[in-house]
XYZ file of C-alpha atoms in Angstrom:
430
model
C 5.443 -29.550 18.872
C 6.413 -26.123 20.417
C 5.389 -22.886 19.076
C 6.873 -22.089 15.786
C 8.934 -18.848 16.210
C 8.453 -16.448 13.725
C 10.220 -12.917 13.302
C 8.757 -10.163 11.003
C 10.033 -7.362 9.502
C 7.777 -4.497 8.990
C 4.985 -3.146 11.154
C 2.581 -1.187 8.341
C 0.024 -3.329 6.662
C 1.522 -6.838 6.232
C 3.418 -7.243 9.209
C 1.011 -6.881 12.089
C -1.640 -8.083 9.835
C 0.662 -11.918 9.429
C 1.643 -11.354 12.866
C -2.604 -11.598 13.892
C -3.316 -14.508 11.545
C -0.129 -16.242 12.981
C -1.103 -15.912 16.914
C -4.474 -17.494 16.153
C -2.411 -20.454 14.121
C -0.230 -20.858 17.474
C 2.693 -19.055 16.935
C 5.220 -16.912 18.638
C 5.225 -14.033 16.529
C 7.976 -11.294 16.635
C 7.997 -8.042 14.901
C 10.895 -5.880 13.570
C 10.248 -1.870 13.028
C 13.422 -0.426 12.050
C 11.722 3.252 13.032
C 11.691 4.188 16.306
C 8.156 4.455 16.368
C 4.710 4.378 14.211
C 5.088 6.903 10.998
C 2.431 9.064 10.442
C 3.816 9.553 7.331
C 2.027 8.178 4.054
C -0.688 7.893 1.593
C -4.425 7.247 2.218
C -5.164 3.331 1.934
C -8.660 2.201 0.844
C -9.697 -1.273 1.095
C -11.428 -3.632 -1.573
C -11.964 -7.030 -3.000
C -11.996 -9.959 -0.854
C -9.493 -8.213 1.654
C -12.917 -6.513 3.458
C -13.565 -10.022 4.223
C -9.930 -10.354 5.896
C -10.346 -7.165 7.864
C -14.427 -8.531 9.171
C -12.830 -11.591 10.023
C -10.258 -9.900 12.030
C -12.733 -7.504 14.001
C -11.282 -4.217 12.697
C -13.422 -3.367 9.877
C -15.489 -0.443 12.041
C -12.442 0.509 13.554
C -10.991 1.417 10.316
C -14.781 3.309 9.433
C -13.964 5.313 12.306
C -10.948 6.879 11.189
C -11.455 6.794 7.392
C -11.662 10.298 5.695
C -15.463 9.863 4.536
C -14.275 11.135 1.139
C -17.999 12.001 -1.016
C -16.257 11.059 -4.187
C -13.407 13.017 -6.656
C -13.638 16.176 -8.647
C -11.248 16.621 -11.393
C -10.820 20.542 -11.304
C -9.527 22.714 -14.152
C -6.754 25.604 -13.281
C -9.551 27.518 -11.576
C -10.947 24.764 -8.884
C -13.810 24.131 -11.230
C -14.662 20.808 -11.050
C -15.798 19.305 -15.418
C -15.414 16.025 -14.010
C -17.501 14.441 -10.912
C -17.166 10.277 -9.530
C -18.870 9.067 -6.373
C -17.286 6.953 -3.940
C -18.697 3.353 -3.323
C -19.984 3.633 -0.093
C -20.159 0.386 0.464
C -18.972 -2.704 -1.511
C -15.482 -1.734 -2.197
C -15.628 -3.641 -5.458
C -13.734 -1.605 -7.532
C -16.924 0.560 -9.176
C -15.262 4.135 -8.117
C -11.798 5.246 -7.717
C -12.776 5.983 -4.079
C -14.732 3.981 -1.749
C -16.119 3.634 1.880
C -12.738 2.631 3.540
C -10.404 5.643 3.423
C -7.500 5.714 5.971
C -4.323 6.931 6.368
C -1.227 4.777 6.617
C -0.719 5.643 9.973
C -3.990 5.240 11.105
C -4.209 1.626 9.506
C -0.700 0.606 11.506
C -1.692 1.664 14.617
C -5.073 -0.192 14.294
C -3.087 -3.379 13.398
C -0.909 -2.819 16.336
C -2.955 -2.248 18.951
C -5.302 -5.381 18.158
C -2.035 -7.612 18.209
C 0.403 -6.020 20.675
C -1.061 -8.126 23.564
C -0.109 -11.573 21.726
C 2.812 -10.166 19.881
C 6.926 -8.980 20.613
C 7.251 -5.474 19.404
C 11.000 -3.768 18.444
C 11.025 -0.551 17.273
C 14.392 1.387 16.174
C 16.137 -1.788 15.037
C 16.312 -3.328 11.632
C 17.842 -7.581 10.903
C 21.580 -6.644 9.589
C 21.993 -10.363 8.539
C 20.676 -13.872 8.854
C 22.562 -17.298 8.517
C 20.256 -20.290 8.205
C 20.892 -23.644 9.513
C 18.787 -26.633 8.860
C 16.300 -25.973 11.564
C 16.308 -22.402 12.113
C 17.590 -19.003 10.832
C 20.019 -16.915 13.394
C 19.321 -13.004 12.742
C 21.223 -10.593 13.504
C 20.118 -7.109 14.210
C 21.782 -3.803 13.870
C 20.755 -1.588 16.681
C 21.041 -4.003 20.008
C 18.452 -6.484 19.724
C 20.527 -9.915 20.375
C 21.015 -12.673 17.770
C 18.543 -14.875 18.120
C 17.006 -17.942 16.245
C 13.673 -18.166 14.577
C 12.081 -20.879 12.572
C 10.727 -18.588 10.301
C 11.859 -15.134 8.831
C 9.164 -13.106 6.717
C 10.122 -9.906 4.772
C 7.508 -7.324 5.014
C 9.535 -4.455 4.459
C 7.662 -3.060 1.596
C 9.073 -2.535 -1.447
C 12.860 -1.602 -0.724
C 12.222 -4.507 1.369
C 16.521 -5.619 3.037
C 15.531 -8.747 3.393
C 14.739 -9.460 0.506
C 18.065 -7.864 -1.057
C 19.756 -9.661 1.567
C 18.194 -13.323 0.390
C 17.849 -13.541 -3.598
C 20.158 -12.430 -5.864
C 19.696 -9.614 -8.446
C 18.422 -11.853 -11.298
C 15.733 -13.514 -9.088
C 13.985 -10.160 -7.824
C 13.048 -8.086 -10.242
C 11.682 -4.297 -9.178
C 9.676 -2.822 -12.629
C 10.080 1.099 -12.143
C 7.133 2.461 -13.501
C 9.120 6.089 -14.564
C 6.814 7.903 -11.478
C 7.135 9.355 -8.561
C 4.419 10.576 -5.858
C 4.980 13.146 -2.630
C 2.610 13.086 0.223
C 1.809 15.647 3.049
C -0.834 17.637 4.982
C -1.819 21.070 4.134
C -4.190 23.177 5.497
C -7.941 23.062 4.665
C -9.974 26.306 3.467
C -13.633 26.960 2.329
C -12.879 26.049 -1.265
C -12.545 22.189 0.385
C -15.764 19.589 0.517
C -16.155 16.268 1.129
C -14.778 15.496 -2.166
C -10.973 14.938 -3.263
C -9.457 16.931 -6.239
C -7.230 16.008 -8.822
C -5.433 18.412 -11.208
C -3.434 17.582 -13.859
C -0.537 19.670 -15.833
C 2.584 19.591 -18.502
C 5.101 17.447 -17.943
C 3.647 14.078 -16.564
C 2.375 15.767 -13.355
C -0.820 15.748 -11.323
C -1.872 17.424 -8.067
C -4.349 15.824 -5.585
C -6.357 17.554 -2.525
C -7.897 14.884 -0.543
C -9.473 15.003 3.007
C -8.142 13.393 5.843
C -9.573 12.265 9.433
C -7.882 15.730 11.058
C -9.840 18.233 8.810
C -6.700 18.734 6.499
C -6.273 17.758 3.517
C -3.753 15.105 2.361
C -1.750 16.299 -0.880
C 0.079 13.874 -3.545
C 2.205 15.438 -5.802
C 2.928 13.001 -8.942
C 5.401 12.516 -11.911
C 5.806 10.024 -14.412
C 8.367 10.353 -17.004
C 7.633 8.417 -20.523
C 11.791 8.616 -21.066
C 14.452 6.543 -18.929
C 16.661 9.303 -19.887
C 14.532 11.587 -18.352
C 16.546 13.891 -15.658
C 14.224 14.307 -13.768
C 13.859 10.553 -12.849
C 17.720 10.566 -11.792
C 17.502 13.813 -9.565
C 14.076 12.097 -7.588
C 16.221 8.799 -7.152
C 19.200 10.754 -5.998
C 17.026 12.874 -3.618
C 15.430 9.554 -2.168
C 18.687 8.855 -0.759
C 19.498 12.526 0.396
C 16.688 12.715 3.061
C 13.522 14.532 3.829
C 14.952 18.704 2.987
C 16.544 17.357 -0.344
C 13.408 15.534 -1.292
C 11.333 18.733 -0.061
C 13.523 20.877 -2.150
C 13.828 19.066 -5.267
C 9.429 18.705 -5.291
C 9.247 22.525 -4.992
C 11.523 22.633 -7.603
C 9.618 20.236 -9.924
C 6.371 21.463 -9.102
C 7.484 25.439 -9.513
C 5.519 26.343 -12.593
C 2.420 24.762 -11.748
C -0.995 26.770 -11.217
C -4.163 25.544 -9.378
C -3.665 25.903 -5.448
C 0.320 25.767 -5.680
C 0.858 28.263 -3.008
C -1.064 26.638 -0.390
C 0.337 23.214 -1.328
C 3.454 24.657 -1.444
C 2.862 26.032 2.105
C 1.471 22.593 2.942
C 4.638 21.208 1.916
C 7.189 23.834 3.784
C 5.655 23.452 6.699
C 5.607 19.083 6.473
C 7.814 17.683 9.121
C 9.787 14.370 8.389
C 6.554 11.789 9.922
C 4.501 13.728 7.480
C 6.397 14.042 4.297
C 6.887 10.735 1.994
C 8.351 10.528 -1.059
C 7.107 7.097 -2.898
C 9.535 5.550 -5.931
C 6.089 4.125 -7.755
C 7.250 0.030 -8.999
C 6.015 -3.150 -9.334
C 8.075 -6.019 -7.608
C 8.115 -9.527 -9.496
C 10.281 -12.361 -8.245
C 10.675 -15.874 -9.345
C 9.938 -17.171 -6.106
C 8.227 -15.799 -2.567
C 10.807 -17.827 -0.513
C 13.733 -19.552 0.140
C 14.374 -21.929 2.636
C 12.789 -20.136 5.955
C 12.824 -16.949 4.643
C 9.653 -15.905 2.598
C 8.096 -12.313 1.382
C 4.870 -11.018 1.952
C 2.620 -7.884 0.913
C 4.926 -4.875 -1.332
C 7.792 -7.132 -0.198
C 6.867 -9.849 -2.325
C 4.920 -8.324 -4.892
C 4.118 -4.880 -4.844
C 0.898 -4.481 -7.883
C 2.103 -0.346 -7.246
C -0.834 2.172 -6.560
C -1.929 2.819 -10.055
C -4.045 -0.916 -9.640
C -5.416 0.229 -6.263
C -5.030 -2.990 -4.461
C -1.456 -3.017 -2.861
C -3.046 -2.492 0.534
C -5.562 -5.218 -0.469
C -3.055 -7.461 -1.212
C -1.105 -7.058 1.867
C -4.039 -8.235 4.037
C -4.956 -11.250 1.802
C -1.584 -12.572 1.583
C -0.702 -11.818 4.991
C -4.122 -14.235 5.565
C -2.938 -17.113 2.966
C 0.670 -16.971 4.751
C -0.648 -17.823 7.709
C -3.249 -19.873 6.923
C -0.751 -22.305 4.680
C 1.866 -21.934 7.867
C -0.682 -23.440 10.230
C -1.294 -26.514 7.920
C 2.218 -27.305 7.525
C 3.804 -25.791 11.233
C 6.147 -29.023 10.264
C 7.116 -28.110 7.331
C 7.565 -24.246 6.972
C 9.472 -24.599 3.060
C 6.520 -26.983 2.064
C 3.998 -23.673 4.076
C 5.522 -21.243 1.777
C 5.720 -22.713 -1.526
C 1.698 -23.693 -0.848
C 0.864 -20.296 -0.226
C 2.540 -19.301 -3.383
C 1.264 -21.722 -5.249
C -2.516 -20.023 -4.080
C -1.789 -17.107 -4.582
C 0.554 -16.205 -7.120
C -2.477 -16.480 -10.208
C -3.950 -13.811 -8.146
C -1.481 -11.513 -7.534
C 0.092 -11.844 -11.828
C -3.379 -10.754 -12.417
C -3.873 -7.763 -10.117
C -0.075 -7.119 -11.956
C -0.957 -6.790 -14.990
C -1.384 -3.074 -16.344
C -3.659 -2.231 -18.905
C -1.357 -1.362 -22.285
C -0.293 2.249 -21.798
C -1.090 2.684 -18.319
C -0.099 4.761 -16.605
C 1.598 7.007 -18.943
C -2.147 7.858 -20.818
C -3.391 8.825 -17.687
C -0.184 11.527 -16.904
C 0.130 13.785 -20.163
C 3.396 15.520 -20.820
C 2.289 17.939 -23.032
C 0.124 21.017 -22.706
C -2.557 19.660 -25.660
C -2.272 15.765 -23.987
C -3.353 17.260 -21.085
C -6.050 19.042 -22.684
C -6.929 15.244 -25.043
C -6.811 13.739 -21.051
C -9.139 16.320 -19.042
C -12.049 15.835 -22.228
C -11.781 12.306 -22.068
C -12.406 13.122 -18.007
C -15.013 15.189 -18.559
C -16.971 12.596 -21.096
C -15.820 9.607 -18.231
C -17.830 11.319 -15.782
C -21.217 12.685 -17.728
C -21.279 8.922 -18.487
C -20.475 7.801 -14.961
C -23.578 9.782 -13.840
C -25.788 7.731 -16.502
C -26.940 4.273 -16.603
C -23.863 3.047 -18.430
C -22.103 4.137 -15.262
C -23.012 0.215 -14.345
C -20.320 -0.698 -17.434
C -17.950 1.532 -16.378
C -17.656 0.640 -13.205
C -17.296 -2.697 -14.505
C -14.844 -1.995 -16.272
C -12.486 -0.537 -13.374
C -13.023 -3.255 -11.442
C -11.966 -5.559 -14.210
C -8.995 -3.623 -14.780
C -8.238 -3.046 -10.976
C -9.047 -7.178 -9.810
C -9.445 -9.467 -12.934
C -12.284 -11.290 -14.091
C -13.088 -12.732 -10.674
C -12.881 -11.897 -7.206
C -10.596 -13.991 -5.191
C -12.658 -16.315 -2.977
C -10.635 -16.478 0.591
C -10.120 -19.988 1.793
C -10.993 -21.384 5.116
C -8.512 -22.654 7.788
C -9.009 -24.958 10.585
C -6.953 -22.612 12.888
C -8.957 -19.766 12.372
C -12.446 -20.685 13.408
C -13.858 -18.987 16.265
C -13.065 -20.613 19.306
C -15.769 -21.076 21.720
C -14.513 -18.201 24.314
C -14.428 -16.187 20.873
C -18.094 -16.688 20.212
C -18.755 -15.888 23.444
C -16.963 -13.414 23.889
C -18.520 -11.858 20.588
C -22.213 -12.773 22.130
């Protein structure tokens, strides 16, 4: 049979990761960016769980070593940069035992990785986004907004993150459900000083708001500015959604606004955040996305798309790259039979993912006091968390944040015919 034709929408994580995993099963693999180029723009991505397995298989894991941050570990400083609270990174299993581990790397970064080891195998289009698609029995017509022609595909996957169009465009309301999580988090560069180290820092005040310093690749240091709200009604929560849809000055604006009365380092952050162009300033609408279903017909979701776990588990990037593996590996089984592909990959996966899902009761709202004496309950509880961390019973902690971050058991990856190394591989690799 001829190559399967598949588009994708989305070039972060998911996307060019599918698009890999689908070249080696055969396919002729588009990709849809509806910016006009890489963004810069973003959080730092670590990498854990059985998805370090995806990324060795794949060739990229020193790649991604290179540019990661090197982060020592995080400090949880008090109003005056002194650290009461100290974790080390895992430098190198990436099972979940630290809140930071070897594999540190900026959105961007990560993309451009992914892009570069698939752009030789793989149709690129940047600055257009699919405006609708009208499925026939044997393929799905899409139509794009900016110029691209209509043009058929057998297969259309949605890795658009999580205010993924495509999937808007294909389920209705009551089959896609997007759990807000009442939080917000800003991200951009500011300058480094000689208060900085290896480590990242993490301050916490009133009002359901924390402050993070953490290094980057550049020298900088990469800032997240957070809020969660423990009220609906909260206004605060209506003026961020509002702003989301105002663009990058209004969303600037409206975090200086927020953030006004805070202490720590608020005037370099602040500067940090001034002086943030729009491909380095994100503003992040922190949710969980459950559907009923992955796919429909020859449409199907993959990575925040699908299910988005949202950063408080730590594993949406993880996810992305052990789906995006699955997909694939179900779609070159079945090339015959892409609805049959789709519903097996679910069917694999979904356990999985419902686990990673699941939030510990309370979380995250304990971890984001709103009042002055919460916050001072939250940074003792920090301060005990890490003089045990340094002991032997650091062994059941970290046992107990991987449990909480992955489930009981690690997801064991399956192997696909398509993907073993081909003899020109091995030999190449000798």
């Amino acid at each position: 049979m001829p190559p399967l034709r598949v588009l994708i929408s989305g070039a972060s994580v998911a996307g060019p990761t599918l698009a890999y995993w689908l070249v080696r099963a055969g396919c002729k693999v588009t990709v849809v960016e509806r910016a006009p180029s890489l963004r810069r723009a973003g959080q730092g991505l670590d990498v854990r769980d059985t998805a370090r397995d995806v990324v060795k298989r794949m060739g990229i894991f020193d790649r991604m070593l290179e540019k990661s941050s090197h982060e020592a570990g995080i400090d949880v400083v008090d109003k005056n940069n002194r650290p009461f609270a100290h974790f080390v990174a895992d430098q190198s299993s990436g099972k979940g035992d630290s809140f930071s581990c070897d594999i540190e790397i900026l959105r961007g970064d990560l993309a451009q990785i992914l892009v570069d080891v698939t752009k030789d195998d793989v149709s690129y289009i940047f600055g257009d986004m699919v405006q609708s698609l009208d499925e026939t029995e044997k393929d799905v017509n899409v139509n794009f907004a900016n110029g691209t022609p209509t043009t058929a595909f057998d297969l259309v996957i949605a890795a658009d993150g999580l205010g993924s169009k495509i999937r808007a465009m294909t389920f209705d309301k009551e089959d896609s459900q997007i759990k807000s999580l009442n939080s917000y988090v800003s991200y951009f560069a500011v300058q480094s000083n000689e208060t900085d180290s290896s480590y990242a820092k993490c301050h916490w005040i009133k009002g359901g708001r924390f402050m993070v310093m953490r290094p980057d690749n550049l020298g900088r240091r990469l800032a997240f500015l957070g809020i969660t709200c423990y009220d609906n009604a909260d206004k605060r929560l209506a003026q961020l959604a509002a702003a989301s849809k105002q663009g990058i000055q209004a969303q600037k604006g409206l975090v200086q606004d927020l953030f006004k009365d805070a202490d720590w380092e608020l005037s370099r952050i602040m500067k940090g955040l001034q002086d943030s162009d729009e491909n380095e300033f994100y503003l992040q609408h922190i949710a969980q996305v459950k559907l009923k279903h992955w796919s429909k017909g020859r449409v199907g979701m993959v990575g925040d798309a699908a299910y988005a776990p949202s950063p408080f588990t730590g594993m949406g990037t993880s996810l992305s790259f052990i789906g995006a593996y699955l997909l694939a590996g179900e779609i070159s089984k079945r090339p015959d039979n892409v609805p049959a592909a789709l519903e097996s990959y679910e069917k694999v996966l979904r356990p999985y993912v419902e686990g990673i899902q699941h939030l510990p009761p309370g979380v995250p709202y304990i971890f984001v006091p709103q009042s002055t004496l919460g916050v001072k309950v939250f940074e003792t509880c920090a301060w005990a968390a890490g003089k045990l961390y340094e002991t032997r019973i650091a062994v059941w902690f970290g046992k107990a944040i991987e449990y909480f971050q992955h489930g009981e058991e690690q997801f064991k990856l399956p192997d696909y015919e398509a993907f073993k190394p081909s003899e020109k591989m091995l030999q190449q690799a000798g």
